[in-house]
Amino acid sequence: MVRCPAVDGHVIVVTPGDPAAAALRSLIDGRPDTYLGGSARQSLAQTAAAYGQAVSALAVAHFRSDRAAVYAERTHPERLMDPEALRDWTLAVLTPLDRLAHHARAELLATTRLGLEFTAVSTAKVLGVSRNTVRARMERVEGLLRTDFSDLAVRAAVHLALNTQAGLGDGPDGHAGAGRTRLGDLLAGPAVRSWASVLLARLDTDGRALRRTLRAWIAAGGNAERAAQHLGVHAQTVREHVRAAEPVLERQLLAGGSDLYDVVLAHLALGDLPVPALHTADGDNPDSPVHG
């Protein structure tokens, strides 16, 4: 078992099996403000995904009487996409990184995977580097991919590509994607659209226009003030609506990471938000026109 540094108030524990579960659960007793979230079993290569799952489980734990939850396997959008098309798109999007030396590429991939799940400060603690190093590495990836991580839709798309790449292996595939597949194509499949419709329809049962607020908040890059200005409401109202959407969707949104990216992709699949432009292997032919 490895005890990692605290991340955003969380203590991360990596363990090869279940023996530590009882000891971890005992930490909740007598500590009313302590919650426990666990991930599904993951390989070490998927440590970033495991962190994200544990954080997601924490969101559920806050609404349970025993204050503990284990990540429940969900249907993620990438599992509803055509595998070959997803692979083609992923390889095309990440081709600029394949031109790097192996160690540099691996370093950038690892940092960006964690950086898209957590803050720069938290990622730095996990990697044992400075936050400026984390930011510099992610800025380099932004430059190589010719994109902007301040856009939540872009972050969700790159997160999808990086997670898919992790499943393909540690090194470059050697055969870049043809670039014929676009992100919009992946999201247009009937299975993905059905999943997105069911997920976001949960918000329609609330009379506070949670869905409208969440869409504006995502479009504003997760900035409550900008979303509030667009909606003509107070920024605190935006924060309260986003927070209220978390238990409805059973996903943690304000903390960012995998949960939020799934919700962003759902909005893209239904056309509630424009699909971001991502340059593929054919540098002059991006995923789609750039939207404001």
PDB file of C-alpha atoms in Angstrom:
ATOM      1  CA  MET A   1       0.000   0.000   0.000  1.00  0.00           C
ATOM      2  CA  VAL A   2       1.306   3.456  -0.896  1.00  0.00           C
ATOM      3  CA  ARG A   3       0.060   6.586   0.816  1.00  0.00           C
ATOM      4  CA  CYS A   4       0.289   9.540  -1.547  1.00  0.00           C
ATOM      5  CA  PRO A   5       0.282  13.258  -0.693  1.00  0.00           C
ATOM      6  CA  ALA A   6      -2.969  15.047   0.044  1.00  0.00           C
ATOM      7  CA  VAL A   7      -4.609  16.328  -3.136  1.00  0.00           C
ATOM      8  CA  ASP A   8      -7.207  19.104  -2.795  1.00  0.00           C
ATOM      9  CA  GLY A   9      -7.940  17.934   0.759  1.00  0.00           C
ATOM     10  CA  HIS A  10      -7.962  14.275  -0.312  1.00  0.00           C
ATOM     11  CA  VAL A  11      -5.568  11.600   0.891  1.00  0.00           C
ATOM     12  CA  ILE A  12      -4.895   9.106  -1.891  1.00  0.00           C
ATOM     13  CA  VAL A  13      -4.075   5.511  -1.002  1.00  0.00           C
ATOM     14  CA  VAL A  14      -2.912   3.017  -3.630  1.00  0.00           C
ATOM     15  CA  THR A  15      -3.250  -0.611  -2.540  1.00  0.00           C
ATOM     16  CA  PRO A  16      -2.954  -3.897  -4.490  1.00  0.00           C
ATOM     17  CA  GLY A  17      -5.985  -5.502  -2.864  1.00  0.00           C
ATOM     18  CA  ASP A  18      -8.842  -5.282  -0.372  1.00  0.00           C
ATOM     19  CA  PRO A  19      -7.084  -5.814   3.009  1.00  0.00           C
ATOM     20  CA  ALA A  20      -6.748  -2.066   3.517  1.00  0.00           C
ATOM     21  CA  ALA A  21     -10.489  -1.456   2.992  1.00  0.00           C
ATOM     22  CA  ALA A  22     -11.474  -2.130   6.619  1.00  0.00           C
ATOM     23  CA  ALA A  23      -8.710   0.082   7.943  1.00  0.00           C
ATOM     24  CA  LEU A  24      -9.718   2.892   5.618  1.00  0.00           C
ATOM     25  CA  ARG A  25     -13.372   2.604   6.574  1.00  0.00           C
ATOM     26  CA  SER A  26     -12.426   2.847  10.240  1.00  0.00           C
ATOM     27  CA  LEU A  27     -11.067   6.326   9.572  1.00  0.00           C
ATOM     28  CA  ILE A  28     -14.624   7.577   9.050  1.00  0.00           C
ATOM     29  CA  ASP A  29     -15.759   6.644  12.559  1.00  0.00           C
ATOM     30  CA  GLY A  30     -15.826   9.665  14.817  1.00  0.00           C
ATOM     31  CA  ARG A  31     -14.957  12.024  11.955  1.00  0.00           C
ATOM     32  CA  PRO A  32     -18.230  13.505  10.670  1.00  0.00           C
ATOM     33  CA  ASP A  33     -16.496  15.561   7.959  1.00  0.00           C
ATOM     34  CA  THR A  34     -14.506  12.650   6.539  1.00  0.00           C
ATOM     35  CA  TYR A  35     -15.662  10.704   3.485  1.00  0.00           C
ATOM     36  CA  LEU A  36     -14.284   7.666   1.681  1.00  0.00           C
ATOM     37  CA  GLY A  37     -14.346   7.051  -2.060  1.00  0.00           C
ATOM     38  CA  GLY A  38     -12.815   4.061  -3.808  1.00  0.00           C
ATOM     39  CA  SER A  39     -12.065   3.300  -7.450  1.00  0.00           C
ATOM     40  CA  ALA A  40     -12.528   0.129  -9.433  1.00  0.00           C
ATOM     41  CA  ARG A  41      -9.431  -2.075  -9.877  1.00  0.00           C
ATOM     42  CA  GLN A  42      -6.996  -0.443 -12.290  1.00  0.00           C
ATOM     43  CA  SER A  43      -3.498  -1.158 -13.597  1.00  0.00           C
ATOM     44  CA  LEU A  44      -0.705   1.215 -12.589  1.00  0.00           C
ATOM     45  CA  ALA A  45      -0.825   2.680 -16.091  1.00  0.00           C
ATOM     46  CA  GLN A  46      -4.381   3.783 -15.323  1.00  0.00           C
ATOM     47  CA  THR A  47      -3.545   5.441 -12.001  1.00  0.00           C
ATOM     48  CA  ALA A  48      -4.878   8.802 -13.180  1.00  0.00           C
ATOM     49  CA  ALA A  49      -8.182   7.159 -14.114  1.00  0.00           C
ATOM     50  CA  ALA A  50      -8.295   5.472 -10.697  1.00  0.00           C
ATOM     51  CA  TYR A  51      -7.799   8.845  -8.986  1.00  0.00           C
ATOM     52  CA  GLY A  52     -10.661  10.265 -11.018  1.00  0.00           C
ATOM     53  CA  GLN A  53     -12.926   7.365 -10.120  1.00  0.00           C
ATOM     54  CA  ALA A  54     -12.146   7.722  -6.416  1.00  0.00           C
ATOM     55  CA  VAL A  55     -12.928  11.439  -6.531  1.00  0.00           C
ATOM     56  CA  SER A  56     -16.173  10.649  -8.338  1.00  0.00           C
ATOM     57  CA  ALA A  57     -17.090   8.145  -5.628  1.00  0.00           C
ATOM     58  CA  LEU A  58     -16.460  10.844  -3.016  1.00  0.00           C
ATOM     59  CA  ALA A  59     -19.224  12.928  -4.590  1.00  0.00           C
ATOM     60  CA  VAL A  60     -21.638  10.039  -4.041  1.00  0.00           C
ATOM     61  CA  ALA A  61     -20.319   9.394  -0.503  1.00  0.00           C
ATOM     62  CA  HIS A  62     -21.443  12.878   0.551  1.00  0.00           C
ATOM     63  CA  PHE A  63     -25.040  11.780   0.038  1.00  0.00           C
ATOM     64  CA  ARG A  64     -24.786   8.395   1.771  1.00  0.00           C
ATOM     65  CA  SER A  65     -25.437   7.782   5.447  1.00  0.00           C
ATOM     66  CA  ASP A  66     -22.255   5.704   5.866  1.00  0.00           C
ATOM     67  CA  ARG A  67     -20.200   8.421   4.104  1.00  0.00           C
ATOM     68  CA  ALA A  68     -18.440   5.829   1.923  1.00  0.00           C
ATOM     69  CA  ALA A  69     -18.852   4.759  -1.686  1.00  0.00           C
ATOM     70  CA  VAL A  70     -17.005   2.676  -4.244  1.00  0.00           C
ATOM     71  CA  TYR A  71     -17.004   3.782  -7.856  1.00  0.00           C
ATOM     72  CA  ALA A  72     -19.860   2.140  -9.700  1.00  0.00           C
ATOM     73  CA  GLU A  73     -18.969   1.145 -13.236  1.00  0.00           C
ATOM     74  CA  ARG A  74     -20.847   3.395 -15.623  1.00  0.00           C
ATOM     75  CA  THR A  75     -21.405   3.520 -19.317  1.00  0.00           C
ATOM     76  CA  HIS A  76     -18.838   5.998 -20.542  1.00  0.00           C
ATOM     77  CA  PRO A  77     -19.321   7.560 -23.984  1.00  0.00           C
ATOM     78  CA  GLU A  78     -16.116   6.109 -25.461  1.00  0.00           C
ATOM     79  CA  ARG A  79     -17.509   2.606 -24.932  1.00  0.00           C
ATOM     80  CA  LEU A  80     -20.424   3.488 -27.193  1.00  0.00           C
ATOM     81  CA  MET A  81     -18.214   4.678 -30.049  1.00  0.00           C
ATOM     82  CA  ASP A  82     -16.942   2.627 -32.963  1.00  0.00           C
ATOM     83  CA  PRO A  83     -13.565   1.306 -31.685  1.00  0.00           C
ATOM     84  CA  GLU A  84     -11.733   1.618 -34.997  1.00  0.00           C
ATOM     85  CA  ALA A  85     -13.060   5.113 -35.630  1.00  0.00           C
ATOM     86  CA  LEU A  86     -12.109   6.165 -32.093  1.00  0.00           C
ATOM     87  CA  ARG A  87      -8.616   4.730 -32.566  1.00  0.00           C
ATOM     88  CA  ASP A  88      -8.209   6.483 -35.908  1.00  0.00           C
ATOM     89  CA  TRP A  89      -9.269   9.826 -34.428  1.00  0.00           C
ATOM     90  CA  THR A  90      -7.075   9.412 -31.344  1.00  0.00           C
ATOM     91  CA  LEU A  91      -3.932   8.585 -33.294  1.00  0.00           C
ATOM     92  CA  ALA A  92      -4.535  11.476 -35.668  1.00  0.00           C
ATOM     93  CA  VAL A  93      -5.101  13.992 -32.865  1.00  0.00           C
ATOM     94  CA  LEU A  94      -2.025  12.919 -30.894  1.00  0.00           C
ATOM     95  CA  THR A  95       0.316  12.553 -33.878  1.00  0.00           C
ATOM     96  CA  PRO A  96       2.277  15.753 -33.022  1.00  0.00           C
ATOM     97  CA  LEU A  97       3.424  14.119 -29.773  1.00  0.00           C
ATOM     98  CA  ASP A  98       4.722  11.075 -31.644  1.00  0.00           C
ATOM     99  CA  ARG A  99       7.485  13.214 -33.122  1.00  0.00           C
ATOM    100  CA  LEU A 100       9.038  13.665 -29.667  1.00  0.00           C
ATOM    101  CA  ALA A 101      11.679  11.483 -28.064  1.00  0.00           C
ATOM    102  CA  HIS A 102      10.081   8.589 -26.185  1.00  0.00           C
ATOM    103  CA  HIS A 103      10.927   9.878 -22.698  1.00  0.00           C
ATOM    104  CA  ALA A 104       9.689  13.396 -23.484  1.00  0.00           C
ATOM    105  CA  ARG A 105       6.479  12.059 -24.984  1.00  0.00           C
ATOM    106  CA  ALA A 106       5.818   9.782 -21.999  1.00  0.00           C
ATOM    107  CA  GLU A 107       6.478  12.668 -19.601  1.00  0.00           C
ATOM    108  CA  LEU A 108       4.059  14.983 -21.384  1.00  0.00           C
ATOM    109  CA  LEU A 109       1.362  12.329 -21.649  1.00  0.00           C
ATOM    110  CA  ALA A 110       1.563  11.411 -17.956  1.00  0.00           C
ATOM    111  CA  THR A 111       1.514  15.041 -16.844  1.00  0.00           C
ATOM    112  CA  THR A 112      -1.382  15.990 -19.112  1.00  0.00           C
ATOM    113  CA  ARG A 113      -3.490  13.009 -18.081  1.00  0.00           C
ATOM    114  CA  LEU A 114      -3.156  14.033 -14.436  1.00  0.00           C
ATOM    115  CA  GLY A 115      -3.377  17.737 -15.229  1.00  0.00           C
ATOM    116  CA  LEU A 116      -6.748  17.262 -16.911  1.00  0.00           C
ATOM    117  CA  GLU A 117      -8.020  15.483 -13.800  1.00  0.00           C
ATOM    118  CA  PHE A 118      -6.606  17.777 -11.101  1.00  0.00           C
ATOM    119  CA  THR A 119      -5.224  21.271 -10.562  1.00  0.00           C
ATOM    120  CA  ALA A 120      -1.601  22.073 -11.388  1.00  0.00           C
ATOM    121  CA  VAL A 121      -0.792  22.178  -7.669  1.00  0.00           C
ATOM    122  CA  SER A 122      -2.306  18.751  -7.029  1.00  0.00           C
ATOM    123  CA  THR A 123      -0.708  17.242 -10.119  1.00  0.00           C
ATOM    124  CA  ALA A 124       2.652  18.614  -9.013  1.00  0.00           C
ATOM    125  CA  LYS A 125       2.276  16.912  -5.626  1.00  0.00           C
ATOM    126  CA  VAL A 126       1.513  13.568  -7.234  1.00  0.00           C
ATOM    127  CA  LEU A 127       4.405  13.795  -9.718  1.00  0.00           C
ATOM    128  CA  GLY A 128       6.886  15.324  -7.293  1.00  0.00           C
ATOM    129  CA  VAL A 129       7.604  18.342  -9.481  1.00  0.00           C
ATOM    130  CA  SER A 130       6.797  22.040  -9.261  1.00  0.00           C
ATOM    131  CA  ARG A 131       3.459  23.428 -10.392  1.00  0.00           C
ATOM    132  CA  ASN A 132       5.327  25.615 -12.887  1.00  0.00           C
ATOM    133  CA  THR A 133       6.757  22.447 -14.421  1.00  0.00           C
ATOM    134  CA  VAL A 134       3.267  21.001 -14.713  1.00  0.00           C
ATOM    135  CA  ARG A 135       1.965  24.166 -16.363  1.00  0.00           C
ATOM    136  CA  ALA A 136       4.951  24.320 -18.718  1.00  0.00           C
ATOM    137  CA  ARG A 137       4.441  20.726 -19.839  1.00  0.00           C
ATOM    138  CA  MET A 138       0.732  21.221 -20.427  1.00  0.00           C
ATOM    139  CA  GLU A 139       1.375  24.457 -22.308  1.00  0.00           C
ATOM    140  CA  ARG A 140       3.775  22.536 -24.503  1.00  0.00           C
ATOM    141  CA  VAL A 141       1.056  19.974 -25.240  1.00  0.00           C
ATOM    142  CA  GLU A 142      -1.357  22.808 -26.019  1.00  0.00           C
ATOM    143  CA  GLY A 143       1.169  24.201 -28.469  1.00  0.00           C
ATOM    144  CA  LEU A 144       1.825  20.845 -30.109  1.00  0.00           C
ATOM    145  CA  LEU A 145      -1.891  20.119 -30.466  1.00  0.00           C
ATOM    146  CA  ARG A 146      -2.630  23.731 -31.394  1.00  0.00           C
ATOM    147  CA  THR A 147      -5.490  23.986 -28.959  1.00  0.00           C
ATOM    148  CA  ASP A 148      -6.581  25.745 -25.753  1.00  0.00           C
ATOM    149  CA  PHE A 149      -7.134  23.906 -22.468  1.00  0.00           C
ATOM    150  CA  SER A 150      -9.135  26.808 -21.034  1.00  0.00           C
ATOM    151  CA  ASP A 151     -12.010  25.505 -23.186  1.00  0.00           C
ATOM    152  CA  LEU A 152     -13.808  22.707 -21.304  1.00  0.00           C
ATOM    153  CA  ALA A 153     -14.935  21.096 -24.553  1.00  0.00           C
ATOM    154  CA  VAL A 154     -11.317  20.934 -25.710  1.00  0.00           C
ATOM    155  CA  ARG A 155     -10.237  19.487 -22.367  1.00  0.00           C
ATOM    156  CA  ALA A 156     -12.954  16.818 -22.632  1.00  0.00           C
ATOM    157  CA  ALA A 157     -11.896  15.921 -26.167  1.00  0.00           C
ATOM    158  CA  VAL A 158      -8.178  15.677 -25.342  1.00  0.00           C
ATOM    159  CA  HIS A 159      -9.017  13.703 -22.195  1.00  0.00           C
ATOM    160  CA  LEU A 160     -10.936  11.261 -24.408  1.00  0.00           C
ATOM    161  CA  ALA A 161      -7.970  10.939 -26.755  1.00  0.00           C
ATOM    162  CA  LEU A 162      -5.444  10.454 -23.955  1.00  0.00           C
ATOM    163  CA  ASN A 163      -7.540   7.793 -22.223  1.00  0.00           C
ATOM    164  CA  THR A 164      -7.988   5.970 -25.514  1.00  0.00           C
ATOM    165  CA  GLN A 165      -4.258   6.212 -26.222  1.00  0.00           C
ATOM    166  CA  ALA A 166      -3.484   4.736 -22.798  1.00  0.00           C
ATOM    167  CA  GLY A 167      -5.422   1.645 -23.814  1.00  0.00           C
ATOM    168  CA  LEU A 168      -3.385   1.306 -26.996  1.00  0.00           C
ATOM    169  CA  GLY A 169      -0.042   1.055 -25.198  1.00  0.00           C
ATOM    170  CA  ASP A 170       2.755   3.217 -23.860  1.00  0.00           C
ATOM    171  CA  GLY A 171       4.565   3.987 -27.092  1.00  0.00           C
ATOM    172  CA  PRO A 172       3.595   5.564 -30.406  1.00  0.00           C
ATOM    173  CA  ASP A 173       1.541   3.223 -32.535  1.00  0.00           C
ATOM    174  CA  GLY A 174       3.756   3.781 -35.547  1.00  0.00           C
ATOM    175  CA  HIS A 175       0.791   4.278 -37.853  1.00  0.00           C
ATOM    176  CA  ALA A 176      -0.849   7.648 -37.474  1.00  0.00           C
ATOM    177  CA  GLY A 177      -4.578   7.781 -37.927  1.00  0.00           C
ATOM    178  CA  ALA A 178      -5.753   8.737 -41.374  1.00  0.00           C
ATOM    179  CA  GLY A 179      -7.590  11.678 -39.859  1.00  0.00           C
ATOM    180  CA  ARG A 180     -10.829  10.903 -41.672  1.00  0.00           C
ATOM    181  CA  THR A 181     -12.774  10.506 -38.432  1.00  0.00           C
ATOM    182  CA  ARG A 182     -13.908  13.687 -36.709  1.00  0.00           C
ATOM    183  CA  LEU A 183     -14.960  14.110 -33.107  1.00  0.00           C
ATOM    184  CA  GLY A 184     -18.396  15.069 -34.355  1.00  0.00           C
ATOM    185  CA  ASP A 185     -18.608  11.712 -36.133  1.00  0.00           C
ATOM    186  CA  LEU A 186     -17.791   9.833 -32.932  1.00  0.00           C
ATOM    187  CA  LEU A 187     -20.439  11.757 -30.989  1.00  0.00           C
ATOM    188  CA  ALA A 188     -23.121  11.441 -33.686  1.00  0.00           C
ATOM    189  CA  GLY A 189     -23.643   7.705 -33.236  1.00  0.00           C
ATOM    190  CA  PRO A 190     -27.128   6.707 -32.055  1.00  0.00           C
ATOM    191  CA  ALA A 191     -25.799   4.904 -28.969  1.00  0.00           C
ATOM    192  CA  VAL A 192     -23.835   7.962 -27.820  1.00  0.00           C
ATOM    193  CA  ARG A 193     -26.743  10.314 -28.482  1.00  0.00           C
ATOM    194  CA  SER A 194     -29.157   8.043 -26.607  1.00  0.00           C
ATOM    195  CA  TRP A 195     -26.794   7.890 -23.622  1.00  0.00           C
ATOM    196  CA  ALA A 196     -26.413  11.663 -23.644  1.00  0.00           C
ATOM    197  CA  SER A 197     -30.154  12.235 -23.869  1.00  0.00           C
ATOM    198  CA  VAL A 198     -30.910   9.961 -20.922  1.00  0.00           C
ATOM    199  CA  LEU A 199     -28.142  11.482 -18.801  1.00  0.00           C
ATOM    200  CA  LEU A 200     -29.038  15.139 -19.317  1.00  0.00           C
ATOM    201  CA  ALA A 201     -32.788  14.490 -19.147  1.00  0.00           C
ATOM    202  CA  ARG A 202     -32.333  13.915 -15.418  1.00  0.00           C
ATOM    203  CA  LEU A 203     -31.856  17.664 -15.059  1.00  0.00           C
ATOM    204  CA  ASP A 204     -35.218  18.454 -16.642  1.00  0.00           C
ATOM    205  CA  THR A 205     -37.120  17.287 -13.559  1.00  0.00           C
ATOM    206  CA  ASP A 206     -35.751  20.207 -11.528  1.00  0.00           C
ATOM    207  CA  GLY A 207     -37.630  23.494 -11.742  1.00  0.00           C
ATOM    208  CA  ARG A 208     -34.514  25.647 -11.374  1.00  0.00           C
ATOM    209  CA  ALA A 209     -33.347  25.415 -14.989  1.00  0.00           C
ATOM    210  CA  LEU A 210     -30.292  23.394 -13.970  1.00  0.00           C
ATOM    211  CA  ARG A 211     -29.688  22.236 -17.506  1.00  0.00           C
ATOM    212  CA  ARG A 212     -29.629  25.774 -18.902  1.00  0.00           C
ATOM    213  CA  THR A 213     -27.279  26.931 -16.163  1.00  0.00           C
ATOM    214  CA  LEU A 214     -24.956  23.952 -16.585  1.00  0.00           C
ATOM    215  CA  ARG A 215     -24.749  24.502 -20.339  1.00  0.00           C
ATOM    216  CA  ALA A 216     -23.853  28.174 -19.854  1.00  0.00           C
ATOM    217  CA  TRP A 217     -21.310  27.313 -17.158  1.00  0.00           C
ATOM    218  CA  ILE A 218     -19.565  24.786 -19.404  1.00  0.00           C
ATOM    219  CA  ALA A 219     -19.576  27.236 -22.324  1.00  0.00           C
ATOM    220  CA  ALA A 220     -17.939  29.797 -20.013  1.00  0.00           C
ATOM    221  CA  GLY A 221     -15.094  27.411 -19.226  1.00  0.00           C
ATOM    222  CA  GLY A 222     -16.436  26.655 -15.742  1.00  0.00           C
ATOM    223  CA  ASN A 223     -16.377  30.357 -14.813  1.00  0.00           C
ATOM    224  CA  ALA A 224     -19.439  31.174 -12.701  1.00  0.00           C
ATOM    225  CA  GLU A 225     -19.092  34.946 -13.160  1.00  0.00           C
ATOM    226  CA  ARG A 226     -19.065  34.793 -16.965  1.00  0.00           C
ATOM    227  CA  ALA A 227     -21.929  32.298 -17.002  1.00  0.00           C
ATOM    228  CA  ALA A 228     -23.932  34.510 -14.639  1.00  0.00           C
ATOM    229  CA  GLN A 229     -23.397  37.529 -16.864  1.00  0.00           C
ATOM    230  CA  HIS A 230     -24.658  35.562 -19.862  1.00  0.00           C
ATOM    231  CA  LEU A 231     -27.714  34.291 -17.967  1.00  0.00           C
ATOM    232  CA  GLY A 232     -28.463  37.526 -16.171  1.00  0.00           C
ATOM    233  CA  VAL A 233     -28.295  35.982 -12.707  1.00  0.00           C
ATOM    234  CA  HIS A 234     -25.947  36.127  -9.711  1.00  0.00           C
ATOM    235  CA  ALA A 235     -22.735  34.098  -9.827  1.00  0.00           C
ATOM    236  CA  GLN A 236     -23.735  32.373  -6.594  1.00  0.00           C
ATOM    237  CA  THR A 237     -26.900  31.152  -8.296  1.00  0.00           C
ATOM    238  CA  VAL A 238     -24.772  29.558 -10.998  1.00  0.00           C
ATOM    239  CA  ARG A 239     -22.599  27.818  -8.397  1.00  0.00           C
ATOM    240  CA  GLU A 240     -25.656  26.582  -6.501  1.00  0.00           C
ATOM    241  CA  HIS A 241     -27.227  25.210  -9.689  1.00  0.00           C
ATOM    242  CA  VAL A 242     -24.042  23.392 -10.721  1.00  0.00           C
ATOM    243  CA  ARG A 243     -23.694  21.994  -7.212  1.00  0.00           C
ATOM    244  CA  ALA A 244     -27.345  20.898  -7.280  1.00  0.00           C
ATOM    245  CA  ALA A 245     -26.769  19.091 -10.588  1.00  0.00           C
ATOM    246  CA  GLU A 246     -24.048  16.898  -9.069  1.00  0.00           C
ATOM    247  CA  PRO A 247     -26.289  14.496  -7.095  1.00  0.00           C
ATOM    248  CA  VAL A 248     -28.822  14.450  -9.941  1.00  0.00           C
ATOM    249  CA  LEU A 249     -26.196  13.358 -12.444  1.00  0.00           C
ATOM    250  CA  GLU A 250     -24.223  11.412  -9.801  1.00  0.00           C
ATOM    251  CA  ARG A 251     -21.099  13.141 -11.024  1.00  0.00           C
ATOM    252  CA  GLN A 252     -18.741  15.647  -9.476  1.00  0.00           C
ATOM    253  CA  LEU A 253     -18.651  18.757 -11.630  1.00  0.00           C
ATOM    254  CA  LEU A 254     -17.051  21.599  -9.700  1.00  0.00           C
ATOM    255  CA  ALA A 255     -13.869  19.592  -9.110  1.00  0.00           C
ATOM    256  CA  GLY A 256     -13.440  18.940 -12.831  1.00  0.00           C
ATOM    257  CA  GLY A 257     -11.991  15.702 -14.184  1.00  0.00           C
ATOM    258  CA  SER A 258     -13.592  12.629 -15.761  1.00  0.00           C
ATOM    259  CA  ASP A 259     -17.099  13.220 -14.403  1.00  0.00           C
ATOM    260  CA  LEU A 260     -17.263  16.708 -15.844  1.00  0.00           C
ATOM    261  CA  TYR A 261     -15.820  15.620 -19.185  1.00  0.00           C
ATOM    262  CA  ASP A 262     -18.510  12.954 -19.595  1.00  0.00           C
ATOM    263  CA  VAL A 263     -21.153  15.630 -19.061  1.00  0.00           C
ATOM    264  CA  VAL A 264     -19.417  17.958 -21.520  1.00  0.00           C
ATOM    265  CA  LEU A 265     -19.340  15.215 -24.168  1.00  0.00           C
ATOM    266  CA  ALA A 266     -23.053  14.615 -23.565  1.00  0.00           C
ATOM    267  CA  HIS A 267     -23.739  18.275 -24.360  1.00  0.00           C
ATOM    268  CA  LEU A 268     -21.616  18.043 -27.505  1.00  0.00           C
ATOM    269  CA  ALA A 269     -23.370  14.863 -28.647  1.00  0.00           C
ATOM    270  CA  LEU A 270     -26.785  16.517 -28.425  1.00  0.00           C
ATOM    271  CA  GLY A 271     -25.663  19.719 -30.104  1.00  0.00           C
ATOM    272  CA  ASP A 272     -26.224  21.756 -26.943  1.00  0.00           C
ATOM    273  CA  LEU A 273     -22.643  23.006 -27.305  1.00  0.00           C
ATOM    274  CA  PRO A 274     -20.487  23.269 -30.463  1.00  0.00           C
ATOM    275  CA  VAL A 275     -17.918  20.557 -31.126  1.00  0.00           C
ATOM    276  CA  PRO A 276     -14.435  22.081 -30.623  1.00  0.00           C
ATOM    277  CA  ALA A 277     -11.876  22.344 -33.375  1.00  0.00           C
ATOM    278  CA  LEU A 278      -9.068  19.815 -32.985  1.00  0.00           C
ATOM    279  CA  HIS A 279      -6.374  19.549 -35.618  1.00  0.00           C
ATOM    280  CA  THR A 280      -5.791  15.983 -36.785  1.00  0.00           C
ATOM    281  CA  ALA A 281      -2.921  14.422 -38.710  1.00  0.00           C
ATOM    282  CA  ASP A 282      -4.032  16.500 -41.680  1.00  0.00           C
ATOM    283  CA  GLY A 283      -3.051  19.832 -40.134  1.00  0.00           C
ATOM    284  CA  ASP A 284      -5.103  21.866 -42.602  1.00  0.00           C
ATOM    285  CA  ASN A 285      -8.287  19.949 -41.945  1.00  0.00           C
ATOM    286  CA  PRO A 286      -9.418  20.342 -38.303  1.00  0.00           C
ATOM    287  CA  ASP A 287     -12.288  18.494 -36.669  1.00  0.00           C
ATOM    288  CA  SER A 288     -14.715  21.311 -37.330  1.00  0.00           C
ATOM    289  CA  PRO A 289     -14.827  25.061 -37.788  1.00  0.00           C
ATOM    290  CA  VAL A 290     -13.826  27.064 -34.741  1.00  0.00           C
ATOM    291  CA  HIS A 291     -16.867  28.293 -32.845  1.00  0.00           C
ATOM    292  CA  GLY A 292     -16.884  31.381 -30.661  1.00  0.00           C
TER     293      GLY A 292
END
